[in-house]
Coordinates of C-alpha atoms in Angstrom, one line a residue:
M16 CA 0.0 0.0 0.0
R17 CA 1.4 3.4 -1.0
F18 CA 0.7 6.3 1.4
L19 CA 1.1 10.0 0.6
I20 CA 1.5 12.2 3.6
A21 CA 0.5 15.8 3.0
G22 CA 2.1 18.1 5.6
F23 CA 5.1 17.4 7.8
G24 CA 4.4 19.3 11.0
S25 CA 4.1 17.5 14.3
I26 CA 1.0 15.4 13.3
G27 CA 2.4 14.5 9.9
R28 CA 5.7 13.5 11.5
R29 CA 3.8 11.4 14.0
H30 CA 1.9 9.5 11.3
F31 CA 5.2 9.0 9.4
R32 CA 6.9 7.4 12.4
N33 CA 3.9 5.3 13.2
L34 CA 3.6 4.0 9.7
L35 CA 7.2 2.9 9.9
E36 CA 6.5 1.2 13.2
L37 CA 3.7 -0.7 11.4
G38 CA 6.0 -1.9 8.7
E39 CA 4.9 0.5 5.9
R40 CA 7.8 1.7 3.7
D41 CA 6.1 2.8 0.4
L42 CA 5.7 6.5 1.4
V43 CA 5.6 9.7 -0.6
F44 CA 5.5 13.2 0.9
Y45 CA 3.8 16.4 -0.3
R46 CA 5.0 19.5 1.6
T47 CA 5.6 23.2 1.1
H48 CA 8.7 23.4 3.4
R49 CA 6.9 25.9 5.6
S50 CA 7.0 23.7 8.7
T51 CA 9.3 24.7 11.5
L52 CA 10.5 21.1 11.9
P53 CA 13.6 19.8 10.1
D54 CA 13.2 17.3 7.3
D55 CA 16.3 15.2 7.9
E56 CA 14.2 12.0 8.3
L57 CA 13.0 12.3 4.6
H58 CA 16.3 11.7 2.8
D59 CA 15.3 8.3 1.6
Y60 CA 11.8 9.3 0.4
M61 CA 10.3 11.1 -2.5
V62 CA 9.2 14.6 -1.6
E63 CA 7.1 16.7 -3.9
T64 CA 6.3 20.4 -3.5
D65 CA 3.5 20.2 -6.1
L66 CA 0.3 18.4 -5.3
E67 CA -0.3 17.2 -8.9
A68 CA 3.2 15.7 -8.9
A69 CA 2.6 14.1 -5.6
L70 CA -0.7 12.5 -6.7
A71 CA 1.0 11.3 -9.9
H72 CA 2.8 8.7 -7.7
R73 CA -0.7 7.1 -7.5
P74 CA -1.0 6.6 -3.8
D75 CA -3.6 4.3 -2.4
A76 CA -4.2 6.5 0.5
V77 CA -3.5 10.1 1.5
I78 CA -3.0 11.3 5.0
V79 CA -4.1 15.0 5.1
A80 CA -2.0 16.5 7.9
N81 CA -1.3 20.0 6.7
P82 CA -2.9 23.1 8.5
T83 CA -6.6 23.0 8.9
A84 CA -7.4 25.8 6.4
L85 CA -5.5 23.8 3.7
H86 CA -7.1 20.4 4.2
L87 CA -9.7 20.5 1.4
D88 CA -7.1 21.8 -1.1
V89 CA -5.5 18.3 -0.8
A90 CA -8.5 16.2 0.1
I91 CA -10.8 17.0 -2.8
P92 CA -8.2 16.4 -5.6
A93 CA -7.1 13.2 -3.8
A94 CA -10.6 11.9 -3.5
R95 CA -11.3 12.7 -7.1
Q96 CA -8.3 10.6 -8.1
G97 CA -9.6 7.7 -6.1
C98 CA -7.4 7.9 -3.0
H99 CA -8.7 6.9 0.4
L100 CA -8.3 9.6 3.0
L101 CA -7.2 9.9 6.6
L102 CA -8.3 13.4 7.1
E103 CA -7.1 15.2 10.2
K104 CA -9.5 17.1 12.4
P105 CA -11.1 19.5 12.0
I106 CA -11.8 18.6 8.4
A107 CA -11.8 22.3 7.5
H108 CA -12.1 25.8 9.0
T109 CA -15.2 26.8 7.1
F110 CA -18.0 25.0 5.2
E111 CA -16.6 26.3 1.9
G112 CA -15.7 23.2 -0.2
V113 CA -17.1 20.6 2.2
A114 CA -20.0 19.8 -0.1
D115 CA -17.5 19.4 -2.9
L116 CA -15.5 16.9 -0.8
R117 CA -18.6 15.0 0.0
A118 CA -19.5 14.8 -3.7
A119 CA -16.0 13.7 -4.7
V120 CA -16.0 10.9 -2.1
A121 CA -19.5 9.7 -3.1
Q122 CA -18.5 9.7 -6.8
S123 CA -15.2 7.9 -6.4
G124 CA -16.3 5.6 -3.7
V125 CA -13.2 6.1 -1.6
Q126 CA -13.2 5.6 2.2
V127 CA -12.6 8.5 4.6
L128 CA -11.5 8.2 8.2
V129 CA -11.4 11.5 10.2
G130 CA -8.6 11.7 12.7
F131 CA -10.4 12.1 16.0
Q132 CA -8.0 9.8 17.8
F133 CA -9.8 9.9 21.1
R134 CA -12.2 7.3 19.7
F135 CA -9.3 4.9 20.1
H136 CA -8.7 5.7 23.8
P137 CA -9.4 2.5 25.7
S138 CA -11.0 4.2 28.6
L139 CA -13.4 6.2 26.4
R140 CA -14.2 3.0 24.6
R141 CA -15.1 1.4 28.0
I142 CA -17.2 4.4 28.8
K143 CA -19.0 4.0 25.5
R144 CA -19.8 0.4 26.5
W145 CA -21.0 1.4 30.0
L146 CA -23.4 4.0 28.4
D147 CA -24.6 1.5 25.8
E148 CA -25.4 -0.9 28.6
G149 CA -27.3 1.7 30.4
L150 CA -25.2 1.4 33.6
I151 CA -25.8 4.9 34.8
G152 CA -29.4 5.1 33.5
R153 CA -30.5 8.0 31.3
V154 CA -27.8 10.6 30.8
V155 CA -28.9 14.1 31.9
H156 CA -25.7 16.1 31.9
A157 CA -22.0 16.0 30.9
R158 CA -19.1 18.3 31.3
A159 CA -15.9 18.2 29.2
H160 CA -13.0 20.4 30.3
W161 CA -9.8 20.9 28.3
G162 CA -7.3 23.6 29.2
E163 CA -3.7 23.5 27.9
Y164 CA -1.1 26.3 27.6
L165 CA -0.5 27.0 24.0
P166 CA 3.2 28.2 24.2
A167 CA 4.1 24.8 25.7
W168 CA 2.7 22.7 22.8
H169 CA 5.6 23.1 20.3
P170 CA 8.4 24.7 22.3
W171 CA 10.7 24.6 19.2
E172 CA 8.6 27.3 17.5
D173 CA 7.0 30.7 18.1
Y174 CA 3.5 29.7 19.1
R175 CA 2.1 32.8 17.4
R176 CA 3.2 31.4 14.0
S177 CA 1.5 28.0 14.6
Y178 CA -1.7 27.0 12.8
A179 CA -3.4 27.0 16.2
A180 CA -2.8 30.7 16.7
R181 CA -3.5 32.0 13.2
P182 CA -7.0 32.7 11.9
D183 CA -5.8 32.4 8.3
L184 CA -4.8 28.7 9.0
G185 CA -8.0 27.8 10.9
G186 CA -6.7 28.4 14.4
G187 CA -8.5 29.3 17.6
V188 CA -9.3 27.1 20.6
V189 CA -12.7 26.0 19.3
L190 CA -11.4 24.5 16.1
T191 CA -8.1 23.3 17.4
L192 CA -9.4 21.5 20.5
C193 CA -12.6 20.3 18.9
H194 CA -12.2 16.6 20.0
P195 CA -14.9 16.9 22.7
F196 CA -17.5 17.8 20.1
D197 CA -16.8 14.4 18.4
Y198 CA -16.5 12.2 21.4
L199 CA -19.6 13.7 23.1
R200 CA -21.6 13.0 19.9
W201 CA -20.1 9.5 19.8
L202 CA -21.1 8.9 23.5
L203 CA -24.3 10.8 23.9
G204 CA -25.9 11.1 20.4
E205 CA -26.8 13.9 18.1
V206 CA -26.6 17.6 19.1
E207 CA -29.7 19.7 18.5
S208 CA -28.4 23.2 19.5
V209 CA -25.3 25.1 20.4
S210 CA -24.8 28.2 22.6
A211 CA -21.4 29.7 23.2
H212 CA -19.3 32.5 24.6
L213 CA -15.8 32.9 23.1
A214 CA -13.2 35.3 24.3
T215 CA -9.5 36.2 24.2
L216 CA -8.6 36.5 27.8
G217 CA -4.9 35.7 28.2
D218 CA -1.7 37.6 27.6
L219 CA -0.6 35.5 24.6
D220 CA -0.9 38.2 21.9
L221 CA -3.3 36.1 19.9
A222 CA -5.7 37.1 17.0
V223 CA -8.0 34.2 17.8
E224 CA -10.1 33.2 20.8
D225 CA -8.2 31.5 23.6
T226 CA -11.2 30.6 25.8
A227 CA -14.6 29.1 25.1
E228 CA -17.6 28.1 27.2
I229 CA -20.1 26.1 25.1
T230 CA -23.4 24.5 25.9
L231 CA -24.7 21.6 23.8
Q232 CA -28.2 20.3 23.9
F233 CA -28.7 16.8 22.7
A234 CA -31.6 15.2 20.9
S235 CA -32.0 13.0 24.0
G236 CA -32.6 16.1 26.1
A237 CA -29.3 15.9 27.9
L238 CA -27.1 19.0 28.3
A239 CA -23.3 19.3 28.1
Q240 CA -20.9 22.1 28.9
V241 CA -17.6 22.2 27.1
H242 CA -14.8 24.4 28.4
L243 CA -11.7 25.0 26.2
D244 CA -8.7 27.2 26.7
Y245 CA -5.2 27.8 25.6
L246 CA -4.2 29.2 29.0
Q247 CA -4.3 26.5 31.7
R248 CA -1.1 25.4 33.5
P249 CA -0.8 22.5 34.3
P250 CA -2.9 21.1 31.5
N251 CA -6.2 19.4 32.4
H252 CA -8.5 17.3 30.2
H253 CA -11.3 15.5 31.8
L254 CA -15.0 14.4 31.3
E255 CA -17.9 13.9 33.7
I256 CA -21.2 12.3 32.7
I257 CA -24.2 12.3 35.1
G258 CA -27.0 9.8 34.7
T259 CA -30.2 9.0 36.6
Q260 CA -28.5 5.9 38.1
G261 CA -24.9 7.0 38.6
M262 CA -22.1 8.9 37.1
I263 CA -18.9 8.5 35.1
R264 CA -15.6 10.3 35.3
W265 CA -12.6 10.2 32.9
D266 CA -9.2 11.9 33.4
N267 CA -7.0 12.1 30.4
T268 CA -3.9 12.7 32.6
Y269 CA -4.1 9.3 34.2
G270 CA -6.1 7.6 31.5
T271 CA -8.6 6.0 34.0
A272 CA -12.3 5.9 33.9
R273 CA -14.5 5.5 37.0
I274 CA -18.2 4.7 37.2
Y275 CA -20.4 5.2 40.3
H276 CA -23.3 2.7 40.6
A277 CA -26.0 4.4 42.6
S278 CA -27.8 1.2 43.3
T279 CA -24.9 -0.2 45.3
E280 CA -23.2 3.1 46.2
T281 CA -19.9 1.8 44.9
W282 CA -17.2 3.0 42.5
E283 CA -15.7 0.8 39.8
T284 CA -12.4 1.8 38.1
Y285 CA -11.2 0.9 34.6
T286 CA -7.4 1.3 34.0
P287 CA -6.0 1.1 30.5
P288 CA -3.7 -1.8 29.6
T289 CA -0.2 -1.7 31.1
G290 CA 2.1 0.5 29.2
F291 CA -0.7 2.5 27.5
E292 CA 0.5 6.0 26.3
R293 CA -0.9 8.7 24.1
N294 CA 0.7 7.6 20.9
H295 CA -1.0 4.2 21.1
M296 CA -4.3 6.0 20.0
F297 CA -2.6 7.2 16.8
V298 CA -1.1 3.8 16.1
D299 CA -4.4 2.0 16.6
E300 CA -6.0 4.7 14.4
L301 CA -3.6 3.9 11.6
R302 CA -4.1 0.1 12.0
H303 CA -7.8 0.7 11.6
F304 CA -7.3 3.0 8.6
R305 CA -5.3 0.3 6.8
K306 CA -8.3 -2.1 7.4
V307 CA -10.7 0.6 6.1
V308 CA -8.6 1.0 3.0
R309 CA -8.6 -2.8 2.4
G310 CA -12.4 -3.0 2.9
E311 CA -12.0 -5.1 6.1
E312 CA -13.7 -2.6 8.5
P313 CA -16.1 0.4 8.2
A314 CA -14.6 3.7 9.2
Q315 CA -15.2 4.3 12.9
C316 CA -15.2 8.1 12.4
T317 CA -16.7 8.9 9.0
L318 CA -16.7 12.0 6.9
D319 CA -20.2 12.7 8.1
D320 CA -18.9 12.5 11.7
G321 CA -16.2 15.0 10.8
I322 CA -18.8 17.4 9.1
R323 CA -21.0 17.3 12.2
A324 CA -18.1 18.1 14.5
L325 CA -17.1 21.0 12.3
A326 CA -20.7 22.2 12.4
I327 CA -20.7 22.2 16.2
A328 CA -17.5 24.3 16.2
L329 CA -18.7 26.8 13.6
A330 CA -22.1 27.0 15.3
A331 CA -20.3 28.0 18.5
H332 CA -18.7 30.9 16.6
E333 CA -22.1 31.8 15.1
S334 CA -23.8 31.6 18.5
N335 CA -21.1 33.9 20.0
R336 CA -21.5 36.3 17.1
R337 CA -25.3 36.4 17.3
G338 CA -25.6 36.2 21.0
Q339 CA -28.2 33.4 20.8
R340 CA -28.6 29.7 20.5
V341 CA -28.0 28.1 17.1
L342 CA -30.2 25.1 16.0
L343 CA -27.6 22.8 14.5
E344 CA -29.5 20.9 11.8
A345 CA -30.8 24.1 10.2
F346 CA -27.3 25.7 10.5
L347 CA -25.7 22.7 8.9
S348 CA -28.2 22.4 6.0
S349 CA -27.9 26.1 5.3
A350 CA -24.1 26.0 5.3
L351 CA -23.8 23.0 3.1
E352 CA -26.1 24.6 0.6
G353 CA -24.1 27.8 0.6
R354 CA -26.9 29.9 2.1
P355 CA -26.1 32.7 4.6

């Protein structure tokens, strides 16, 4: 199987190293050489600076790992050529071109896996099982909190030049830290409406929002609050889900999930397998992607999942702009049809 990796920043480099770990060697790279990371690892590989030339190598699959605002510039031509896609999150920074991507995928019949790697976290998978089994009854409320200090992400570069900090590259905390929108949909079902307050509150000299408080209302009636920020030290990412018969807590720092059974007034703890670390999610994601490409498994996070996560993020911006709740289905339909 031949892979084309588009983009060689931190996530492109991670996918490259993980592919090598999985035994893949037929790799081609498309890059603009604007990354702040060195390219000394690529001496033995073909590197193209023109997308048409890169696609001329006829890759079976393309890993779209360039900045968010440039994803569709690669994904649409690749899909039209018949390449399967591992498309990093969020799939784009606006809806412009999303309908074209969906049409290209439908016409060519390629498979798309969107890179929300937390779907491969063993503790979140266990939580999904607990919820599917109804162990805490009917879910009424959830709270996801993710705060992380932006300058500490990539200490080798000026964080103000990174995609996460630049509006022209699709930055801002809502798009960059959009994982909770996907895993909450995965765990709790479809979102009906979005309300949000976004702000730039820190001293980081950013042209994007660094803090967000977002309320999601689900079709089930459940509510969820999502807090995101670029400011918190030390970083903290956790999830709490409250049901009529108990509650669930997940802490990304330690990787553990805990469930409280109200009927017995006892806690049960799930701990990931010994040796689990963050990169294992990305490796498992790539293992799954290879099976998706070979037709052995359906994608666990589809293009439609990616579109809906993007819709939540953009609806948060719209809610903040309007100062009112946004009905998600109407917002999504309007955006995909190109209506204001």
